Coordinates of C-alpha atoms in Angstrom, one line a residue:
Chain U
X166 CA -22.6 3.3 -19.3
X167 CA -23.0 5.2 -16.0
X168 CA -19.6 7.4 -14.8
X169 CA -19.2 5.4 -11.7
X170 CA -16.7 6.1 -8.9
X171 CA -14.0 3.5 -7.5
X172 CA -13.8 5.6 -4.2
X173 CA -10.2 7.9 -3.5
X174 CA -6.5 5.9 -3.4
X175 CA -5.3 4.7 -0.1
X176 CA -1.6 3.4 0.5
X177 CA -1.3 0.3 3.0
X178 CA 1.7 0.1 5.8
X179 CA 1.8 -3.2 7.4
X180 CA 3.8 -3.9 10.5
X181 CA 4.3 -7.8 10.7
X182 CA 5.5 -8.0 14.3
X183 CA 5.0 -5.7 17.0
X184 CA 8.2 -3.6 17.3
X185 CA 8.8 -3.7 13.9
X186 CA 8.7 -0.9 11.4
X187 CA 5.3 -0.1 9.2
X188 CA 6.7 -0.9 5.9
X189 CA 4.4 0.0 2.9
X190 CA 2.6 -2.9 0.7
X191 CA 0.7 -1.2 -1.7
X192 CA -2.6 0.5 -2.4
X193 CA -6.3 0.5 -2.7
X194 CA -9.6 2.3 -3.4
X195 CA -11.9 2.8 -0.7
X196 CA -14.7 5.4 -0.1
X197 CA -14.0 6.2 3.7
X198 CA -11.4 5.5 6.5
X199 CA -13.0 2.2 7.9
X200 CA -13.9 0.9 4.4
X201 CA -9.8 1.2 3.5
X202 CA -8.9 -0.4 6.4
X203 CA -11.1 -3.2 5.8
X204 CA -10.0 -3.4 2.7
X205 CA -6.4 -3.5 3.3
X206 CA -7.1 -6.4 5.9
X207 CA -8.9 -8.6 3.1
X208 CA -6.3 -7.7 0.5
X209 CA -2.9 -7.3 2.4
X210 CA -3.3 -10.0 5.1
X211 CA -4.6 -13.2 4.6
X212 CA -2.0 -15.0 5.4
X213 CA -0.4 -13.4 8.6
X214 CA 1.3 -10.9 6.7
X215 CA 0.9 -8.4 9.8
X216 CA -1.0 -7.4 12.9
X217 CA -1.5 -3.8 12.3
X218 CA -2.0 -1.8 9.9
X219 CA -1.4 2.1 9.0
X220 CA -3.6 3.5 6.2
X221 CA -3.2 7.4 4.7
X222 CA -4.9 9.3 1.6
X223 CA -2.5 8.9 -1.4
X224 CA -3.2 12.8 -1.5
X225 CA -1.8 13.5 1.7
X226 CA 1.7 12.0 1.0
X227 CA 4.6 14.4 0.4
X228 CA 7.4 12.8 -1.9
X229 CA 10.7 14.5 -2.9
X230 CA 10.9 14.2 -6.4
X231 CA 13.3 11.9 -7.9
X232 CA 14.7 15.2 -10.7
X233 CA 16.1 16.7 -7.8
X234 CA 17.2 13.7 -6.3
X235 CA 21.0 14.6 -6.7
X236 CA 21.0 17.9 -5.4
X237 CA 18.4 17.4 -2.3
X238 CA 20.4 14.6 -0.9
X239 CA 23.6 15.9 -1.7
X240 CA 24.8 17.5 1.6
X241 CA 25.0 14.7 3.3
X242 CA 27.6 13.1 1.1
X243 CA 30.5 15.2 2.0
X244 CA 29.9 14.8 5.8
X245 CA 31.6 11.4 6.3
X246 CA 32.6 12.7 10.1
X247 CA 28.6 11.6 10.9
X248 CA 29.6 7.6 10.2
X249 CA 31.4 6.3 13.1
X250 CA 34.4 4.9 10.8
X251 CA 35.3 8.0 10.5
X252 CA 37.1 7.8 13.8
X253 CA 39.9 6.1 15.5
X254 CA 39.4 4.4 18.7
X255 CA 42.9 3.6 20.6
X256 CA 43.2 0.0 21.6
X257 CA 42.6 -1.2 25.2
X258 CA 39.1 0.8 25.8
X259 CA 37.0 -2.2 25.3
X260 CA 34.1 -1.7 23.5
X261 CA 32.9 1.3 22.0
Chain X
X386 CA 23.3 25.2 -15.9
X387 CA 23.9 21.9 -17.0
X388 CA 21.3 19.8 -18.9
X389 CA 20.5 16.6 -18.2
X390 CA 18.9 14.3 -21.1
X391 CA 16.1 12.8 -20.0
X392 CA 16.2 9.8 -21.9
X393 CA 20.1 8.8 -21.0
X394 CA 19.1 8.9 -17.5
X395 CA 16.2 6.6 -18.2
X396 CA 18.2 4.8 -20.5
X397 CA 21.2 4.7 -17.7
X398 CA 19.1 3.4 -15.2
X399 CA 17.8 0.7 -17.3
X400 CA 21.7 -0.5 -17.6
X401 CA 22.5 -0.6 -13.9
X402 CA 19.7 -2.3 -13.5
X403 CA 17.7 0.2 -11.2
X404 CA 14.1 0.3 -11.2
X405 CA 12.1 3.2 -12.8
X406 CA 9.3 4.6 -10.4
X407 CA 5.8 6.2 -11.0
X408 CA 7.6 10.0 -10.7
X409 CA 10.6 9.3 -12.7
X410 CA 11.1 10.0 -16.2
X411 CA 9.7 7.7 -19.0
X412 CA 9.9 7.5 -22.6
X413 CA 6.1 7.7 -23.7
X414 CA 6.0 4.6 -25.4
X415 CA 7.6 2.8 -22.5
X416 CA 4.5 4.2 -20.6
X417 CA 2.0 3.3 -22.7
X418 CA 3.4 -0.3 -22.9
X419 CA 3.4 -0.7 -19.1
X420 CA -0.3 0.4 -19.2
X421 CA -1.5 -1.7 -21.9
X422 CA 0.1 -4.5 -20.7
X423 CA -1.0 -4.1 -16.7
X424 CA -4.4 -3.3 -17.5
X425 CA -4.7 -6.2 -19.6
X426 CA -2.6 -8.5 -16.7
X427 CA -5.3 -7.2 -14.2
X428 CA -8.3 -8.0 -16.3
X429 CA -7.0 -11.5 -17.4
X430 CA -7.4 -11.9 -13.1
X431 CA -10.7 -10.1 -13.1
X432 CA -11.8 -12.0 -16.0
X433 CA -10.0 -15.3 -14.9
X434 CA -12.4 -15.6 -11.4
X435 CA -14.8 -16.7 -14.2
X436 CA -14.2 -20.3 -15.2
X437 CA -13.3 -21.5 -11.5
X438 CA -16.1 -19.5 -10.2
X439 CA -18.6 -21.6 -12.3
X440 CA -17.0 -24.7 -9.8
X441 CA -17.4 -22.9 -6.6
X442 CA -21.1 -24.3 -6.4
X443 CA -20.7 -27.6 -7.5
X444 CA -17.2 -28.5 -6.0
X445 CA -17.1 -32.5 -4.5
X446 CA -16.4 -31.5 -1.3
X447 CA -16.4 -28.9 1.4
X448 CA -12.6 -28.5 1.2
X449 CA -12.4 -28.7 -2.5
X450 CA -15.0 -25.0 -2.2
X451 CA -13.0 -24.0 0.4
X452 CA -9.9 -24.1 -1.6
X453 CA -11.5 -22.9 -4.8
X454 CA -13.0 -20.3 -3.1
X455 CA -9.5 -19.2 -1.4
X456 CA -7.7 -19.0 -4.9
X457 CA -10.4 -16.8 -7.0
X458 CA -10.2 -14.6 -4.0
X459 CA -6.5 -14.2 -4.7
X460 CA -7.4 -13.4 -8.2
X461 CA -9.3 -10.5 -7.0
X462 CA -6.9 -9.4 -5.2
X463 CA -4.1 -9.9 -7.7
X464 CA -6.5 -8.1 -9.8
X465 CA -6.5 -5.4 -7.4
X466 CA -2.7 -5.0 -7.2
X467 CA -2.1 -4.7 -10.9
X468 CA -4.9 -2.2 -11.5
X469 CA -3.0 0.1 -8.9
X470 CA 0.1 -0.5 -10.4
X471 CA -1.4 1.0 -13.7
X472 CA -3.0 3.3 -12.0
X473 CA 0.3 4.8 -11.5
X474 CA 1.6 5.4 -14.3
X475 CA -1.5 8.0 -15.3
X476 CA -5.0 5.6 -16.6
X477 CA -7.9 5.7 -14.1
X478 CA -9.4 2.7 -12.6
X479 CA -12.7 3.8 -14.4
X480 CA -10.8 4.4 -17.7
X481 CA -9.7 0.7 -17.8
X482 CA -13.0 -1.1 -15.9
X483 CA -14.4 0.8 -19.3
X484 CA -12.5 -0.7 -21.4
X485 CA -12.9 -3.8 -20.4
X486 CA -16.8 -3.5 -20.2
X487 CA -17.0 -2.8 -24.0
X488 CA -14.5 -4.7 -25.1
X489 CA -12.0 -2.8 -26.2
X490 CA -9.4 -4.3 -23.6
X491 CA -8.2 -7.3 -24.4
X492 CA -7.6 -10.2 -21.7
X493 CA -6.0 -13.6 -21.8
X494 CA -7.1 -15.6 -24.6
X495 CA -7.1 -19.0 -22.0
X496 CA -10.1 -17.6 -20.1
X497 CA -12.0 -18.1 -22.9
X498 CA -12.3 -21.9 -22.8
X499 CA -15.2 -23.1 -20.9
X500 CA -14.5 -25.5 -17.9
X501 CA -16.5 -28.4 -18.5
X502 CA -15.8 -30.8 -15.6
X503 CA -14.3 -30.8 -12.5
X504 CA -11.1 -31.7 -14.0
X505 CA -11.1 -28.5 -15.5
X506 CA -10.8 -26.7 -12.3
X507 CA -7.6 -29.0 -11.6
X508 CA -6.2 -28.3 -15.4
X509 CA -6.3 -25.0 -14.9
X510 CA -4.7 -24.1 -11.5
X511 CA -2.0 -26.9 -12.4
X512 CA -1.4 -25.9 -16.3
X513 CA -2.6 -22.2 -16.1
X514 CA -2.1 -21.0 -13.1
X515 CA 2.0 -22.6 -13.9
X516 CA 1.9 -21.0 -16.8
X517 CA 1.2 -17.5 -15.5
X518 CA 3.8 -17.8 -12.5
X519 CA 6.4 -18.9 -14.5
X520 CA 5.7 -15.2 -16.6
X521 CA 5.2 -13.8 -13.3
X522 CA 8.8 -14.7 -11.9
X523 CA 10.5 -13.2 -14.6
X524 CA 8.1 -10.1 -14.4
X525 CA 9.1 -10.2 -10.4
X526 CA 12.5 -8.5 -12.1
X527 CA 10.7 -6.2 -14.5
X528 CA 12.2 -2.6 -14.8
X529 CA 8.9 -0.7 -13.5
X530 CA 8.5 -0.7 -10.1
X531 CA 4.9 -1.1 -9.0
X532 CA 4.7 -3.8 -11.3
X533 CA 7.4 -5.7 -9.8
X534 CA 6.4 -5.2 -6.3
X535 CA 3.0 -6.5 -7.4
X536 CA 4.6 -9.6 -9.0
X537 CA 6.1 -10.5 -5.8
X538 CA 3.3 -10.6 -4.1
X539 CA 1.4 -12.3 -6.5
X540 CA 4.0 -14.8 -6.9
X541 CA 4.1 -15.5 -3.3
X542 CA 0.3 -16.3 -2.8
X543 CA 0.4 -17.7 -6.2
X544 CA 2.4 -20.6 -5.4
X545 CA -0.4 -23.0 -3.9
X546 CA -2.5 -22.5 -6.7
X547 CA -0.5 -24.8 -9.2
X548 CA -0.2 -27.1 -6.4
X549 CA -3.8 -27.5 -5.1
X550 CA -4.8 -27.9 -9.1
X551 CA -2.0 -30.3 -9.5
X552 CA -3.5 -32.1 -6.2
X553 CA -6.4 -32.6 -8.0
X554 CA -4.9 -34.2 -11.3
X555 CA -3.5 -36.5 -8.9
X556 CA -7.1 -37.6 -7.2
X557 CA -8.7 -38.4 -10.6
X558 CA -5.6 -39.4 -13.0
X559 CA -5.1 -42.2 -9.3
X560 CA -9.1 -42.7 -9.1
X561 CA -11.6 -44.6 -11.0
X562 CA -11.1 -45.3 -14.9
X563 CA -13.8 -42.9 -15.4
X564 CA -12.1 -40.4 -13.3
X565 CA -9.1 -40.4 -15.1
X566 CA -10.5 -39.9 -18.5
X567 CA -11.9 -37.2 -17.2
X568 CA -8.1 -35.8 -16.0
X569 CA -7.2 -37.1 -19.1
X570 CA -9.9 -35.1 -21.1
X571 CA -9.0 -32.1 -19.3
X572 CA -5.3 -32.3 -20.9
X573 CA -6.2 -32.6 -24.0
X574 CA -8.4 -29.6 -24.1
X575 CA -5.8 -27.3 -22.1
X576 CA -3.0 -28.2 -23.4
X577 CA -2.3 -26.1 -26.1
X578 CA -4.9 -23.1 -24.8
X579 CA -1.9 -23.1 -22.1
X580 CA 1.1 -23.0 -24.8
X581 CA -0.7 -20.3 -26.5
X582 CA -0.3 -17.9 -22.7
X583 CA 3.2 -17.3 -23.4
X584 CA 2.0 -15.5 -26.6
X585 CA 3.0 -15.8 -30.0
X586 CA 6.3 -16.9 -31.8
X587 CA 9.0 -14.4 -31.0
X588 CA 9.7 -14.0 -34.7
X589 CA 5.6 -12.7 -35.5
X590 CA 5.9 -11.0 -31.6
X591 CA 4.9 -7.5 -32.4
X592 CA 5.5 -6.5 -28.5
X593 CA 8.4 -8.1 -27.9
X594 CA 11.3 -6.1 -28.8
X595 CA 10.6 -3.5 -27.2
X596 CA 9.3 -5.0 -23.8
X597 CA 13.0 -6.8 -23.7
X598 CA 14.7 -3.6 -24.6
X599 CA 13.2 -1.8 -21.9
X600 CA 13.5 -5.1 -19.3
X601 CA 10.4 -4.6 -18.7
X602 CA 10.1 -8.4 -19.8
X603 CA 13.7 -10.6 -19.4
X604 CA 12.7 -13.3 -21.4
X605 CA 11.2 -13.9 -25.1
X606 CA 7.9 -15.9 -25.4
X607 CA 9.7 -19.0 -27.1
X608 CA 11.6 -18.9 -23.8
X609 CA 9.1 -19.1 -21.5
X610 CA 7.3 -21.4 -23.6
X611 CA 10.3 -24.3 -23.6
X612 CA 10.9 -24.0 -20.1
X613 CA 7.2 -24.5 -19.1
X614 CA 7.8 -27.5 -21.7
X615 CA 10.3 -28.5 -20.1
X616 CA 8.9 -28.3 -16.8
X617 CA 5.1 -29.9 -17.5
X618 CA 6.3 -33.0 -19.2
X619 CA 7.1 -34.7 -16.5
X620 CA 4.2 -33.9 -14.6
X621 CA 2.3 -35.4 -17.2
X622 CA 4.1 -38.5 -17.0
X623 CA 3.9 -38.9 -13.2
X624 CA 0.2 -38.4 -14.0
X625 CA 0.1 -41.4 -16.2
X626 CA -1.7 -39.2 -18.6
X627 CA -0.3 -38.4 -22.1
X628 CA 0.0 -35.1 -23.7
X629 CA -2.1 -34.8 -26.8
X630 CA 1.0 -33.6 -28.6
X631 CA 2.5 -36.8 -30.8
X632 CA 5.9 -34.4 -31.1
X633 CA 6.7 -34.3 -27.3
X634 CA 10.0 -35.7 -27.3
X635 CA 13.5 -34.9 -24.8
X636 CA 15.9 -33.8 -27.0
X637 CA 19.0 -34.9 -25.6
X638 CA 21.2 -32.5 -28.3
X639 CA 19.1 -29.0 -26.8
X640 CA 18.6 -30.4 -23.3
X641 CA 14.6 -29.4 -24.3
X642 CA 11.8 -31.0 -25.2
X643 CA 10.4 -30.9 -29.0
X644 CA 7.3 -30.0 -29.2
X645 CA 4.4 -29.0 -31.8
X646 CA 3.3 -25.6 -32.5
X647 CA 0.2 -24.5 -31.5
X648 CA -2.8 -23.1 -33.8
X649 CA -2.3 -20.1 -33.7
X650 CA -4.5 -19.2 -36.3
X651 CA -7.1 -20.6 -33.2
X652 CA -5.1 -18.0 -30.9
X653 CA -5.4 -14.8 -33.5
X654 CA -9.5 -16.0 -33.8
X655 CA -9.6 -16.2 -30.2
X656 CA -8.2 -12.9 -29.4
X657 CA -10.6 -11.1 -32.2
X658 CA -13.0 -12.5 -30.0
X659 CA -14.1 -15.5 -31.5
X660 CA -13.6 -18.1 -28.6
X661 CA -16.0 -20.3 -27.3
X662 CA -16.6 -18.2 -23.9
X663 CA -15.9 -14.4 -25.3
X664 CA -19.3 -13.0 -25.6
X665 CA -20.0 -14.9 -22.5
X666 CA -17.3 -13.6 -20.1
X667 CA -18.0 -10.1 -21.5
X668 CA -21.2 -10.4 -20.8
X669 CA -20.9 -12.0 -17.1
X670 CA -18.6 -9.1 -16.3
X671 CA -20.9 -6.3 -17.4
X672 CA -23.9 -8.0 -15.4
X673 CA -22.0 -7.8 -12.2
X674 CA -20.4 -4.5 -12.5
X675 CA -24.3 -3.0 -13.3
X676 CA -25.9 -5.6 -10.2
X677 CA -22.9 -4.2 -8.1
X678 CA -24.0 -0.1 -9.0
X679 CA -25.9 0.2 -5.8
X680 CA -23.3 -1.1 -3.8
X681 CA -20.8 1.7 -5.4
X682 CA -23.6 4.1 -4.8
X683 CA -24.6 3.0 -1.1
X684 CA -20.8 3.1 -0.4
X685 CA -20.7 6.8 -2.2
X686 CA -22.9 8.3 0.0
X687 CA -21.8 6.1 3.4
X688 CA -18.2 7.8 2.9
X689 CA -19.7 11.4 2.6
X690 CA -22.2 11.0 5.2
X691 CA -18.8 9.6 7.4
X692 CA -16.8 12.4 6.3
X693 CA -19.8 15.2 7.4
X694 CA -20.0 13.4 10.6
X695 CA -16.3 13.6 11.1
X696 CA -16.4 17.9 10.7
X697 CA -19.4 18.0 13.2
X698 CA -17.7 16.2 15.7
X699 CA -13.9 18.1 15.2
X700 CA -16.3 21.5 15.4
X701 CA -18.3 20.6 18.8
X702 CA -15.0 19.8 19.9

């Protein structure tokens, strides 16, 4: 049997409303830029799940890395002055 | 520094119930399960466009093809997810397309019944198609990430499938007398093809164990199998059809029905590759993926030609 290629990995970000977030829905082969986006149409929305759509190389994507999970997003743990409960508000101000 | 065991994080994780991703840390075997079982989930879709494909041409009416040809597209695309979802944990697409092509994959055994009549296509999304979501909705909670997120999708485009097969029960087991033997026939020849899904006994289950210990299943086969039981029965009854199964009783003591075994000496013979529809499925797949070698080669050199295009115009820029 012939080595054949299934074309590079794409990930698909779908935005169902406009003003909404992209939120990522998965993946797909495709050869080129157009093809992936057509592909993520026929696979990721036939049935209204969105009207635009954001597609990028698996390649290009930096991830942290889950080992170092504990240490990369530790500073922010001790920093509880960045939630606004952190702070007293007197009564009588309205809203703040 | 402080070392951190692998496996009792893995092992912690599984506990609290967290998911494990593509990057994390896995046992080996726990990998190799996920892809045996994924690749052989995706090619039971692949190989599952098959039997209701051989309707798409002869359905009775426009919006019986149009609704036939709605669901095998889903399969394709359910397909599609689940290969990804393998994909991450380390196979190639080409690795398992491979194995599938010779054979050495294995697929669901059901796919290799024929469909004989038009009742067929309405046996298998109602009996089938229920069968695989009720797997699939426990597998929604399954420990391995991409594979859950694919379930959930499938799931949710899954869920007019059983209904539009179940739609057509209705027409012919309601129709003419002939009509209704037809349904009828359809039953009896599904039936226990269907039980056998859920795979063996859990007592002979050489998979099982482990694919509970790991969550990446939540429930055994005999599970599955009652509930779907459970479920069918009455379906069959509204139906006014009558399952070929002289056993099928409601047990009032396990609040199940009782029901008989099926062959599953037919099942092991099926699976070695013995069915009616083996050599022929195999066979339909490999004349496709060879017709469809130009396509992959037009769309080869369509992407590089795209790509070179792409540097001119960034350089003239």
């Amino acid at each position: 049997m012939n080595k054949d290629s299934q074309g590079e990995l794409w990930e698909v970000f779908v935005q169902k409303k406009s003003g909404q977030p992209f939120v990522h829905c998965g993946n797909l082969h495709a050869y080129d830029k157009e093809m992936a986006l057509q592909n993520a149409r026929d696979l990721y929305t036939r049935r209204g799940e969105g009207m635009s759509l954001w597609i990028v190389l698996s390649s290009s994507i930096v991830a942290s890395s889950p080992e170092d999970a504990g240490s990369f997003f530790d500073p922010s743990n001790d920093k509880i002055y960045r939630h606004p409960t952190f702070y007293q508000i007197p009564d009588g101000i309205g809203h703040m | 520094m402080e070392t951190i065991n692998l496996e009792d994080l893995f092992e912690a994780k599984l506990a609290k119930n967290e998911m494990i991703e593509p990057k994390d840390w896995m046992p080996e075997n726990y990998r190799k399960h996920l892809i045996r079982q994924i690749s052989q989930h995706a090619h039971s879709e692949i190989v599952g466009m098959l039997p209701e494909g051989n309707w798409i041409t002869r359905a009775p009416s426009l919006r019986a093809k149009l609704i036939l040809l709605a669901k095998v597209q889903d399969e394709g695309g359910h397909g599609l997810y689940l290969y990804t979802a393998a994909e991450s944990l380390g196979i190639t697409r080409e690795e398992m397309l491979d194995a599938l092509l010779t054979g050495k994959a294995k697929y669901s055994s059901i796919f290799n019944y024929p469909t004989l009549s038009w009742a067929d296509v309405g046996a298998i999304g109602w009996l089938v198609d229920g069968a695989a979501i009720m797997n699939q909705v426990m597998l929604q909670r399954s420990s391995y990430g991409p594979y859950s997120r694919a379930m959930v999708r499938i799931c949710k485009e899954e869920s007019f499938h059983q209904r539009q097969g179940y739609e057509i029960m209705t027409q012919l087991s309601f129709g003419t007398s002939e009509q209704k033997e037809m349904a009828q026939d359809a039953l009896n020849r599904w039936w226990y093809p269907t039980l056998m899904m859920f795979g063996p006994p859990d007592v002979e289950s050489p998979n099982s164990e482990n694919a509970i210990k790991w969550r990446i299943k939540r429930e055994t086969n005999d599970q599955l199998r009652q509930r779907f039981i459970n479920q069918t029965a009455v379906q069959v009854e509204f139906l006014g059809l009558v399952a070929p199964d002289k056993n099928l009783k409601w047990n009032e003591k396990k609040q199940g029905y009782d029901y008989s075994d099926p062959d599953w000496n037919e099942f092991k013979s099926v699976i070695k590759g013995n069915g009616i529809c083996n050599k022929d499925r195999l066979l339909s797949r490999n004349n496709s993926h060879r017709n469809g070698e130009w396509v992959r080669e037009a769309a080869i050199a369509y992407g590089k030609k795209q790509e070179q295009k792409q540097e001119q115009e960034s350089k003239a820029a």
